Amino acid sequence: MKLVARALLWLGGLMAPALAAAPPITAELSTDRVEISTGFTGASVLVFGATQNPLGGDPPEDLIVVATGPTQGVVVRRKITVLGIWLNGPATRFPDVPGFYALAATRRVWEILPEDERRQYRLGFDNLRLRSEGNRSPAFRAALLELKQADARWQEYAAPVSRAGERLFSARIAFPATVQTGDYQIEVLLARENRVIARQELSLRVERVGTAADIASLARGQPLLYGVLCIVLAVLAGWLGSVLFRRN
Amino acid sequence: MQVYLPIAEMSVDALLLLGIGFGVGWLSGLFGVGGGFLLTPLLMLIGIPPAVAVASGANQTLGASISGLIAQWRRGNVDWRMGLTLFAGGLLGSALGVQIFALLKRWGQVDVAVSLFYVVILGVVGALMVRESITALLRRRRGAAPRRKLHEHTWLHGLPFKLRFRDSRLYISVIPPLAIGFGIGMLSAIMGVGGGFMLVPAMIYILGMPTSIVIGTSLFQVVFVSANVTLLQAWQVGSVDIVLTMLLLAGGVAGAQFGAAMGTKLRGEETRALLGLLVLSVAFARAWNLLQTPSRAFTLGPLP
């Protein structure tokens, strides 16, 4: 009896510091590379992990997953009509917007966190810092949000953070076929009582592989050589066609 | 079957591209033109960025015209001297055209400008073709033999720097062919077309070349100008998508053979009337695109 008690004590002693040091969340990605090959039609990456405390306990804990792609410069143009013809008119430039942005959470973020926290972690379209130049009309920002969502490059609650059991969670991030290459950051946040209590940052690389990569890098790196190659290939294809289909 | 286009940075159904290539190839075989004026708008319609559509269209035109050029050259229907003169103009014209295109891209007006060029050029050329072929058809019905002078002298023949074009049986100034080559070279760089449908009438009606030699010589110009446009677009704009070009060509070379077989069954005037109507309908479709209220009031583009 005494021995059991001592063993328990020893075990407890062993586990206590481990428990204290255990991170509140542990998250991982199903892959850290998305490869764009010739047959690429989009990809989906799973973010999964476990929390130390049971989710939805008291006080409730919530999970937020944010994926952000490399920044890009875009320009939003308003169509105007001149003499009945529709032209691209006034424009607003957004020099550094995320090329990709996806937010998933166990609840709506405004139910989880106050505004300053949401702004700090850029949670939700309203809290993205979108610096603009040119026309100041807010319609351009609204149009940017709408167009980015239309081709699935920006997503808000497109997929849920789903729970399994008390501590396991997962969320799926869908990348469309038009996804940019580059480094992506995926942030997993754990929130309790109106503040973020833990965060883990994961990274993901989207890159072209195989023929698609070779072609793109040749076209960028040695455009003149690439141009000559395009001419030679087109001539060969045309000549081959005339040989194959020659009617005697 | 989806295929990823590395320069357009999007994936497209490969069968759709083969089908478009085949259809355009069939029509171009039927009418003896490159078919770029049909291809480029179709590519834009399926969502290929205008810059890539124009550049890859020029590349496709090159491949599609080369077999025709080989065939015509074997029959001795190419006036090399005239072809080179036209090409000299075309070289300058297409270089300027690519610069204009790059400028339009910076201004964000590529789609509108390309559409406007299509409406104006195709509208005028199509209308002229239809009118000319209807007149010819009516004249044949009346049975009256057309009275046309063998050689008409206009102010064009008063220009200096005369050169003898033996295969075309012409002794004219080099200025008109240079100017024609220049104009069409510029348009082909902006519109992504070879320009055969503009060049053929220009050679017959402005230069007065014999019809037998016109097709081969225009193909000569089209092949070299589209090669030049391909090179310049790849080099300066970076918008030639070789995967797109090859898929279109694979469908196109097959389609062209069927079209050519059918074309031999049609009369010259009928073919020209049909081609004219086709050119006009593309012009109308583009015009409709420009005039109709867009479904979205805003567009999104990369920062130039």
Coordinates of C-alpha atoms in Angstrom, one line a residue:
Chain A
M1 CA 0.0 0.0 0.0
K2 CA 2.8 2.4 1.0
L3 CA 4.7 1.3 -2.1
V4 CA 1.7 2.1 -4.4
A5 CA 1.3 5.5 -2.8
R6 CA 5.0 6.2 -3.3
A7 CA 4.8 5.1 -6.8
L8 CA 1.9 7.3 -7.4
L9 CA 3.6 10.2 -5.8
W10 CA 6.7 9.5 -8.0
L11 CA 4.6 9.3 -11.1
G12 CA 2.8 12.5 -10.1
G13 CA 6.1 14.2 -9.5
L14 CA 7.2 13.1 -12.9
M15 CA 4.1 14.3 -14.6
A16 CA 3.5 17.6 -12.9
P17 CA 6.3 19.5 -14.6
A18 CA 5.4 17.8 -17.9
L19 CA 1.8 18.9 -17.5
A20 CA 2.8 22.4 -16.7
A21 CA 5.1 22.6 -19.7
A22 CA 2.6 21.0 -22.1
P23 CA 1.5 23.5 -24.7
P24 CA -2.1 24.5 -24.6
I25 CA -2.4 23.6 -28.3
T26 CA -0.4 21.3 -30.7
A27 CA -1.2 21.6 -34.4
E28 CA 0.2 20.1 -37.5
L29 CA -0.5 20.2 -41.2
S30 CA -1.3 17.2 -43.4
T31 CA 1.4 18.4 -45.8
D32 CA 3.9 21.3 -45.8
R33 CA 4.1 21.4 -49.6
V34 CA 1.4 21.9 -52.2
E35 CA 2.8 21.0 -55.6
I36 CA 1.4 22.5 -58.8
S37 CA 2.0 20.0 -61.5
T38 CA 0.6 19.9 -65.1
G39 CA -2.6 18.3 -63.8
F40 CA -3.2 20.7 -60.9
T41 CA -6.8 21.6 -60.2
G42 CA -6.5 23.0 -56.7
A43 CA -5.6 21.3 -53.4
S44 CA -6.8 21.0 -49.9
V45 CA -4.7 20.9 -46.7
L46 CA -5.8 19.6 -43.4
V47 CA -4.8 21.5 -40.2
F48 CA -5.2 19.2 -37.2
G49 CA -4.1 19.0 -33.6
A50 CA -5.1 18.8 -30.0
T51 CA -5.8 21.2 -27.1
Q52 CA -4.7 20.5 -23.6
N53 CA -8.0 21.5 -22.0
P54 CA -11.3 20.2 -23.4
L55 CA -12.8 22.6 -25.9
G56 CA -16.1 24.2 -24.9
G57 CA -15.3 23.6 -21.2
D58 CA -15.9 26.3 -18.6
P59 CA -14.8 29.0 -19.4
P60 CA -15.1 27.9 -23.0
E61 CA -12.1 27.8 -25.3
D62 CA -12.3 28.5 -29.0
L63 CA -10.0 27.7 -31.9
I64 CA -9.3 30.0 -34.8
V65 CA -7.3 29.0 -37.9
V66 CA -6.0 31.7 -40.3
A67 CA -4.1 31.0 -43.5
T68 CA -2.3 33.8 -45.3
G69 CA -0.6 33.7 -48.6
P70 CA 2.2 35.8 -50.0
T71 CA 1.4 39.5 -50.5
Q72 CA 0.7 40.8 -53.9
G73 CA -0.2 44.1 -55.5
V74 CA -3.6 44.4 -57.1
V75 CA -5.5 47.1 -58.8
V76 CA -9.3 47.4 -58.7
R77 CA -10.8 49.3 -61.6
R78 CA -14.3 50.6 -62.0
K79 CA -16.0 50.2 -65.4
I80 CA -17.3 53.4 -66.8
T81 CA -19.3 54.1 -69.9
V82 CA -17.9 56.5 -72.5
L83 CA -20.1 57.1 -75.5
G84 CA -21.9 53.8 -74.8
I85 CA -18.7 51.8 -74.6
W86 CA -17.6 50.2 -71.3
L87 CA -14.0 51.2 -70.4
N88 CA -11.9 50.7 -67.3
G89 CA -12.2 53.9 -65.5
P90 CA -11.0 55.1 -62.1
A91 CA -8.7 52.7 -60.2
T92 CA -7.5 52.0 -56.7
R93 CA -4.2 50.3 -56.1
F94 CA -3.7 48.0 -53.2
P95 CA 0.0 47.5 -53.1
D96 CA 0.2 44.7 -50.4
V97 CA -2.8 42.5 -49.9
P98 CA -2.6 38.8 -49.1
G99 CA -2.8 36.8 -52.2
F100 CA -4.7 34.2 -50.2
Y101 CA -6.6 34.5 -47.0
A102 CA -8.7 31.9 -45.3
L103 CA -10.3 32.1 -41.8
A104 CA -12.0 29.2 -40.0
A105 CA -13.1 29.2 -36.4
T106 CA -15.3 27.3 -33.9
R107 CA -17.5 30.3 -33.7
R108 CA -17.7 33.7 -35.4
V109 CA -14.6 35.6 -34.4
W110 CA -16.5 38.6 -33.1
E111 CA -18.2 36.3 -30.6
I112 CA -14.8 35.1 -29.4
L113 CA -12.5 38.1 -29.3
P114 CA -12.9 41.9 -28.9
E115 CA -12.0 44.2 -31.8
D116 CA -8.5 45.1 -30.8
E117 CA -7.5 41.4 -30.5
R118 CA -9.2 40.7 -33.9
R119 CA -7.3 43.6 -35.5
Q120 CA -4.0 42.5 -34.0
Y121 CA -4.3 39.0 -35.4
R122 CA -6.0 40.1 -38.6
L123 CA -9.1 38.0 -38.0
G124 CA -11.8 38.5 -40.6
F125 CA -12.0 40.6 -43.7
D126 CA -12.9 43.7 -41.7
N127 CA -9.6 43.5 -39.8
L128 CA -7.3 43.1 -42.8
R129 CA -5.0 46.0 -43.2
L130 CA -5.6 47.0 -46.9
R131 CA -3.4 50.0 -47.7
S132 CA -4.7 51.7 -50.8
E133 CA -3.6 54.4 -53.2
G134 CA -5.6 56.3 -55.8
N135 CA -9.4 56.6 -55.6
R136 CA -10.5 56.7 -52.0
S137 CA -14.1 55.5 -52.4
P138 CA -14.9 52.6 -50.0
A139 CA -16.6 50.9 -53.0
F140 CA -13.2 49.8 -54.2
R141 CA -12.4 48.0 -51.0
A142 CA -15.8 46.3 -51.1
A143 CA -15.2 45.3 -54.7
L144 CA -11.8 43.9 -53.8
L145 CA -13.4 41.7 -51.1
E146 CA -16.2 40.6 -53.4
L147 CA -13.8 39.7 -56.3
K148 CA -11.3 37.9 -54.1
Q149 CA -14.1 35.8 -52.6
A150 CA -15.6 35.1 -56.0
D151 CA -12.6 33.2 -57.1
A152 CA -12.1 31.6 -53.7
R153 CA -8.8 33.3 -53.0
W154 CA -10.2 34.9 -49.9
Q155 CA -12.5 32.8 -47.6
E156 CA -14.2 33.5 -44.4
Y157 CA -15.8 30.5 -42.6
A158 CA -15.7 28.5 -45.8
A159 CA -15.0 25.4 -43.8
P160 CA -15.6 24.8 -40.1
V161 CA -13.1 23.9 -37.4
S162 CA -14.5 20.6 -36.5
R163 CA -13.9 18.8 -33.2
A164 CA -13.5 15.1 -32.5
G165 CA -13.8 14.1 -28.9
E166 CA -13.0 16.7 -26.4
R167 CA -9.5 17.7 -27.4
L168 CA -9.0 17.0 -31.1
F169 CA -9.7 19.4 -33.8
S170 CA -9.3 19.8 -37.5
A171 CA -9.9 22.4 -40.3
R172 CA -9.6 22.1 -44.0
I173 CA -8.0 24.8 -46.1
A174 CA -9.0 24.7 -49.8
F175 CA -6.6 26.3 -52.3
P176 CA -8.2 27.0 -55.7
A177 CA -6.5 26.1 -59.0
T178 CA -5.4 29.8 -59.4
V179 CA -3.4 29.7 -56.2
Q180 CA -0.1 31.7 -56.2
T181 CA 3.2 30.1 -55.6
G182 CA 5.2 31.1 -52.5
D183 CA 5.2 30.7 -48.7
Y184 CA 2.0 30.5 -46.8
Q185 CA 1.6 31.1 -43.0
I186 CA -1.0 29.1 -41.1
E187 CA -1.8 30.4 -37.6
V188 CA -3.7 28.4 -35.1
L189 CA -5.0 30.5 -32.2
L190 CA -6.6 29.3 -28.9
A191 CA -8.8 31.9 -27.2
R192 CA -10.4 32.0 -23.8
E193 CA -12.3 34.8 -22.0
N194 CA -11.8 37.4 -24.8
R195 CA -8.1 36.9 -25.3
V196 CA -5.7 34.8 -27.2
I197 CA -4.0 32.4 -24.8
A198 CA -1.9 30.4 -27.2
R199 CA -0.8 30.5 -30.8
Q200 CA 1.1 28.2 -33.0
E201 CA 2.5 29.2 -36.4
L202 CA 2.8 26.6 -39.2
S203 CA 4.2 27.2 -42.7
L204 CA 3.4 25.8 -46.1
R205 CA 5.0 26.1 -49.4
V206 CA 3.2 26.2 -52.7
E207 CA 5.4 25.6 -55.7
R208 CA 5.3 24.5 -59.3
V209 CA 6.9 21.1 -60.0
G210 CA 7.8 19.2 -63.1
T211 CA 7.1 20.5 -66.6
A212 CA 5.0 23.5 -65.4
A213 CA 7.8 24.6 -63.2
D214 CA 10.4 24.3 -65.9
I215 CA 8.4 26.2 -68.4
A216 CA 7.5 29.0 -66.0
S217 CA 11.1 29.4 -64.8
L218 CA 12.5 29.4 -68.4
A219 CA 9.9 31.9 -69.5
R220 CA 10.8 34.2 -66.6
G221 CA 14.6 33.6 -66.5
Q222 CA 15.4 33.4 -70.2
P223 CA 12.5 35.0 -72.1
L224 CA 14.5 35.3 -75.3
L225 CA 15.5 31.7 -75.4
Y226 CA 11.9 30.7 -74.4
G227 CA 10.5 32.8 -77.3
V228 CA 12.8 31.1 -79.8
L229 CA 11.8 27.7 -78.3
C230 CA 8.1 28.6 -78.8
I231 CA 8.7 29.4 -82.4
V232 CA 10.7 26.2 -83.1
L233 CA 8.0 24.1 -81.4
A234 CA 5.1 25.7 -83.2
V235 CA 7.0 25.3 -86.6
L236 CA 7.7 21.6 -85.8
A237 CA 4.1 21.0 -84.8
G238 CA 2.8 22.6 -87.9
W239 CA 5.2 20.7 -90.1
L240 CA 4.5 17.4 -88.4
G241 CA 0.8 18.0 -88.9
S242 CA 1.2 18.6 -92.6
V243 CA 3.3 15.4 -92.9
L244 CA 0.9 13.3 -90.8
F245 CA -2.3 14.5 -92.5
R246 CA -1.0 14.9 -96.1
R247 CA -3.6 13.6 -98.5
N248 CA -2.0 12.0 -101.5
Chain B
M1 CA -9.1 16.3 -68.4
Q2 CA -7.8 19.5 -66.7
V3 CA -4.4 20.8 -67.7
Y4 CA -2.4 23.5 -65.9
L5 CA -1.2 26.4 -68.1
P6 CA 2.0 27.6 -66.6
I7 CA 2.0 31.1 -68.0
A8 CA -1.7 31.8 -67.8
E9 CA -1.5 30.3 -64.3
M10 CA -4.8 28.6 -64.5
S11 CA -6.1 25.1 -65.3
V12 CA -8.3 24.5 -68.3
D13 CA -10.0 21.5 -69.8
A14 CA -7.6 20.1 -72.3
L15 CA -10.4 18.6 -74.4
L16 CA -12.0 22.1 -74.7
L17 CA -8.8 23.5 -76.0
L18 CA -8.3 20.7 -78.5
G19 CA -11.9 21.2 -79.6
I20 CA -11.5 24.9 -80.1
G21 CA -8.2 24.2 -82.0
F22 CA -10.0 21.7 -84.2
G23 CA -13.0 24.0 -84.9
V24 CA -10.8 27.0 -85.7
G25 CA -8.4 24.8 -87.7
W26 CA -11.4 23.4 -89.7
L27 CA -12.6 26.9 -90.6
S28 CA -9.2 28.1 -91.4
G29 CA -8.6 25.2 -93.7
L30 CA -12.0 25.9 -95.3
F31 CA -11.3 29.5 -95.9
G32 CA -7.5 29.5 -96.3
V33 CA -6.9 31.9 -93.5
G34 CA -5.0 31.5 -90.2
G35 CA -8.0 31.8 -88.0
G36 CA -6.4 34.0 -85.4
F37 CA -9.3 36.4 -85.5
L38 CA -11.6 33.7 -84.2
L39 CA -9.1 32.0 -81.9
T40 CA -8.1 35.0 -79.8
P41 CA -11.6 36.1 -78.8
L42 CA -12.6 32.5 -78.1
L43 CA -9.7 32.1 -75.7
M44 CA -10.6 35.3 -73.9
L45 CA -14.2 34.0 -73.7
I46 CA -13.1 30.9 -71.8
G47 CA -11.2 33.1 -69.3
I48 CA -7.6 33.1 -70.6
P49 CA -6.1 36.5 -69.7
P50 CA -6.2 38.8 -72.8
A51 CA -2.4 39.2 -72.9
V52 CA -1.8 35.4 -72.9
A53 CA -4.6 34.9 -75.5
V54 CA -3.1 37.4 -77.9
A55 CA 0.5 36.2 -77.5
S56 CA -0.3 32.4 -77.7
G57 CA -2.8 33.1 -80.6
A58 CA 0.1 34.6 -82.6
N59 CA 2.2 31.5 -81.7
Q60 CA -0.6 29.2 -82.8
T61 CA -1.0 31.1 -86.1
L62 CA 2.7 30.5 -86.8
G63 CA 2.3 26.7 -86.4
A64 CA -1.0 26.7 -88.3
S65 CA 0.3 28.6 -91.3
I66 CA 3.6 26.8 -91.7
S67 CA 2.2 23.8 -93.5
G68 CA 0.3 26.0 -95.9
L69 CA 3.4 27.9 -96.7
I70 CA 5.3 24.7 -97.4
A71 CA 2.6 23.5 -99.7
Q72 CA 2.4 26.8 -101.6
W73 CA 6.2 27.0 -101.8
R74 CA 6.4 23.6 -103.4
R75 CA 4.0 24.8 -106.1
G76 CA 6.1 27.9 -106.6
N77 CA 3.3 30.3 -105.5
V78 CA 5.5 32.5 -103.3
D79 CA 6.9 35.8 -104.5
W80 CA 9.9 35.9 -102.2
R81 CA 10.8 39.5 -103.1
M82 CA 7.3 40.8 -102.3
G83 CA 7.2 38.6 -99.2
L84 CA 10.4 40.0 -97.9
T85 CA 9.3 43.6 -98.6
L86 CA 6.1 43.0 -96.8
F87 CA 7.9 41.3 -94.0
A88 CA 10.4 44.2 -93.6
G89 CA 7.4 46.5 -93.0
G90 CA 5.8 43.8 -90.8
L91 CA 8.9 43.6 -88.6
L92 CA 8.8 47.3 -87.8
G93 CA 5.0 47.2 -87.4
S94 CA 4.9 44.3 -85.1
A95 CA 7.7 45.7 -83.0
L96 CA 5.7 48.9 -82.6
G97 CA 2.5 46.9 -81.9
V98 CA 4.1 45.0 -79.1
Q99 CA 5.2 48.3 -77.5
I100 CA 1.7 49.6 -77.8
F101 CA 0.4 46.4 -76.3
A102 CA 2.8 46.7 -73.3
L103 CA 1.7 50.3 -72.8
L104 CA -2.0 49.2 -72.9
K105 CA -1.3 46.5 -70.4
R106 CA 0.3 49.1 -68.0
W107 CA -2.8 51.3 -68.4
G108 CA -5.1 48.4 -67.7
Q109 CA -7.0 48.9 -71.0
V110 CA -5.9 45.7 -72.9
D111 CA -9.3 44.1 -73.0
V112 CA -11.1 47.2 -74.1
A113 CA -8.5 48.2 -76.7
V114 CA -8.3 44.7 -78.2
S115 CA -12.1 44.6 -78.4
L116 CA -12.2 48.0 -80.1
F117 CA -9.6 46.9 -82.7
Y118 CA -11.6 43.8 -83.4
V119 CA -14.8 45.7 -83.9
V120 CA -13.4 48.3 -86.2
I121 CA -11.0 46.1 -88.3
L122 CA -13.2 43.0 -88.5
G123 CA -16.3 45.2 -89.1
V124 CA -14.7 47.0 -92.0
V125 CA -12.9 44.0 -93.6
G126 CA -16.0 41.7 -93.1
A127 CA -18.4 44.3 -94.7
L128 CA -16.1 44.8 -97.6
M129 CA -15.7 41.0 -98.2
V130 CA -19.5 40.4 -98.0
R131 CA -20.1 43.3 -100.4
E132 CA -17.5 42.2 -102.9
S133 CA -18.6 38.6 -102.9
I134 CA -22.3 39.5 -103.3
T135 CA -21.5 41.8 -106.2
A136 CA -19.6 38.9 -107.8
L137 CA -22.4 36.4 -107.2
L138 CA -25.0 38.8 -108.6
R139 CA -22.8 39.5 -111.6
R140 CA -22.5 35.8 -112.3
R141 CA -26.2 35.3 -112.1
R142 CA -26.8 38.1 -114.6
G143 CA -24.3 36.4 -116.8
A144 CA -22.6 39.7 -117.8
A145 CA -18.8 39.2 -118.2
P146 CA -17.1 41.5 -115.7
R147 CA -15.2 44.2 -117.5
R148 CA -12.0 45.0 -115.7
K149 CA -8.9 46.6 -116.9
L150 CA -5.9 44.4 -116.8
H151 CA -3.9 47.0 -115.1
E152 CA -5.2 50.2 -113.5
H153 CA -2.9 53.1 -112.9
T154 CA -3.5 55.1 -109.7
W155 CA -1.5 57.6 -107.7
L156 CA 0.2 54.6 -106.1
H157 CA 2.2 54.0 -109.3
G158 CA 3.6 57.5 -109.1
L159 CA 5.6 56.8 -105.9
P160 CA 9.4 56.6 -106.0
F161 CA 11.8 53.7 -105.2
K162 CA 10.3 51.3 -107.8
L163 CA 11.3 47.7 -107.8
R164 CA 10.5 44.9 -110.1
F165 CA 8.5 42.0 -108.6
R166 CA 8.9 39.4 -111.3
D167 CA 6.7 36.6 -109.8
S168 CA 3.9 39.1 -109.2
R169 CA 4.4 40.7 -112.7
L170 CA 4.6 44.1 -111.1
Y171 CA 6.9 47.1 -111.3
I172 CA 5.9 49.3 -108.4
S173 CA 7.2 51.4 -105.6
V174 CA 8.3 49.6 -102.5
I175 CA 6.4 52.1 -100.3
P176 CA 2.9 50.6 -100.6
P177 CA 4.0 47.0 -99.7
L178 CA 6.1 48.3 -96.9
A179 CA 3.2 50.3 -95.6
I180 CA 0.8 47.4 -95.9
G181 CA 3.2 45.1 -94.1
F182 CA 3.8 47.7 -91.4
G183 CA 0.1 48.3 -90.7
I184 CA -0.8 44.6 -90.7
G185 CA 2.2 43.7 -88.5
M186 CA 1.2 46.2 -86.0
L187 CA -2.4 45.0 -85.9
S188 CA -1.3 41.4 -85.6
A189 CA 0.7 42.2 -82.5
I190 CA -2.2 43.9 -80.9
M191 CA -5.0 41.6 -82.0
G192 CA -3.1 38.3 -81.9
V193 CA -4.0 37.5 -85.5
G194 CA -1.8 36.6 -88.4
G195 CA -3.5 39.1 -90.6
G196 CA -4.1 36.9 -93.6
F197 CA -7.7 38.0 -93.9
M198 CA -6.6 41.7 -94.2
L199 CA -3.5 41.0 -96.2
V200 CA -5.1 39.0 -99.0
P201 CA -7.6 41.7 -100.1
A202 CA -4.9 44.4 -99.7
M203 CA -2.6 42.5 -102.0
I204 CA -5.2 42.0 -104.6
Y205 CA -7.0 45.3 -104.6
I206 CA -4.2 47.7 -103.6
L207 CA -1.1 46.1 -105.0
G208 CA -2.8 44.4 -107.9
M209 CA -1.0 41.1 -107.5
P210 CA -2.3 38.0 -109.4
T211 CA -4.6 35.8 -107.2
S212 CA -2.5 32.7 -107.8
I213 CA 0.5 34.1 -106.0
V214 CA -1.4 36.0 -103.2
I215 CA -2.1 33.1 -100.9
G216 CA 1.4 31.8 -100.8
T217 CA 3.0 35.2 -100.4
S218 CA 0.6 36.3 -97.7
L219 CA 1.4 33.0 -95.8
F220 CA 5.1 34.0 -96.1
Q221 CA 4.3 37.3 -94.4
V222 CA 2.0 35.7 -91.8
V223 CA 4.6 33.1 -90.8
F224 CA 7.4 35.5 -90.3
V225 CA 5.4 38.3 -88.7
S226 CA 3.8 35.8 -86.2
A227 CA 7.2 34.4 -85.4
N228 CA 8.4 37.9 -84.7
V229 CA 5.3 38.6 -82.6
T230 CA 5.8 35.4 -80.6
L231 CA 9.4 36.3 -79.9
L232 CA 8.7 39.9 -78.9
Q233 CA 5.7 38.9 -76.7
A234 CA 7.7 36.2 -75.0
W235 CA 10.6 38.5 -74.5
Q236 CA 9.0 41.8 -73.6
V237 CA 5.5 40.9 -72.2
G238 CA 6.2 37.3 -71.1
S239 CA 2.8 36.1 -72.1
V240 CA 3.3 33.2 -74.5
D241 CA 1.9 30.0 -73.0
I242 CA 3.5 27.1 -74.9
V243 CA 1.3 24.5 -73.4
L244 CA -1.8 26.4 -74.6
T245 CA -0.3 26.8 -78.0
M246 CA 0.6 23.1 -78.4
L247 CA -2.9 22.0 -77.4
L248 CA -4.5 24.4 -79.9
L249 CA -2.1 23.3 -82.6
A250 CA -2.8 19.6 -82.0
G251 CA -6.5 20.2 -82.6
G252 CA -5.8 22.8 -85.3
V253 CA -3.6 20.8 -87.7
A254 CA -6.1 18.0 -87.8
G255 CA -9.1 20.3 -88.2
A256 CA -7.4 22.2 -91.0
Q257 CA -7.1 19.1 -93.2
F258 CA -10.8 18.4 -93.0
G259 CA -11.6 22.0 -93.7
A260 CA -9.4 22.1 -96.7
A261 CA -11.0 19.0 -98.1
M262 CA -14.4 20.7 -97.8
G263 CA -13.2 24.0 -99.1
T264 CA -12.4 22.5 -102.6
K265 CA -16.2 21.8 -103.0
L266 CA -17.1 25.5 -102.6
R267 CA -16.9 28.3 -105.2
G268 CA -14.5 31.2 -104.6
E269 CA -17.3 33.8 -104.2
E270 CA -19.3 31.6 -101.8
T271 CA -16.2 30.9 -99.7
R272 CA -15.5 34.7 -99.5
A273 CA -19.1 35.5 -98.7
L274 CA -19.1 33.0 -95.8
L275 CA -15.8 34.1 -94.5
G276 CA -17.0 37.7 -94.7
L277 CA -20.1 36.8 -92.7
L278 CA -17.9 35.0 -90.1
V279 CA -15.6 38.0 -89.8
L280 CA -18.6 40.3 -89.4
S281 CA -20.2 38.1 -86.7
V282 CA -17.0 38.1 -84.6
A283 CA -17.0 41.9 -84.9
F284 CA -20.6 42.0 -83.7
A285 CA -19.9 39.7 -80.8
R286 CA -17.1 41.9 -79.7
A287 CA -19.2 45.0 -80.2
W288 CA -21.9 43.5 -78.1
N289 CA -19.3 42.8 -75.4
L290 CA -18.3 46.5 -75.3
L291 CA -21.8 47.9 -75.3
Q292 CA -23.5 45.6 -72.9
T293 CA -23.6 46.5 -69.2
P294 CA -20.9 44.4 -67.5
S295 CA -22.1 41.8 -65.0
R296 CA -19.6 43.3 -62.5
A297 CA -19.0 47.0 -62.2
F298 CA -15.4 46.4 -61.0
T299 CA -12.5 44.4 -62.3
L300 CA -9.4 43.1 -60.4
G301 CA -6.0 42.9 -62.0
P302 CA -2.4 42.5 -61.0
L303 CA -0.5 45.7 -60.2
P304 CA 1.5 46.7 -63.3

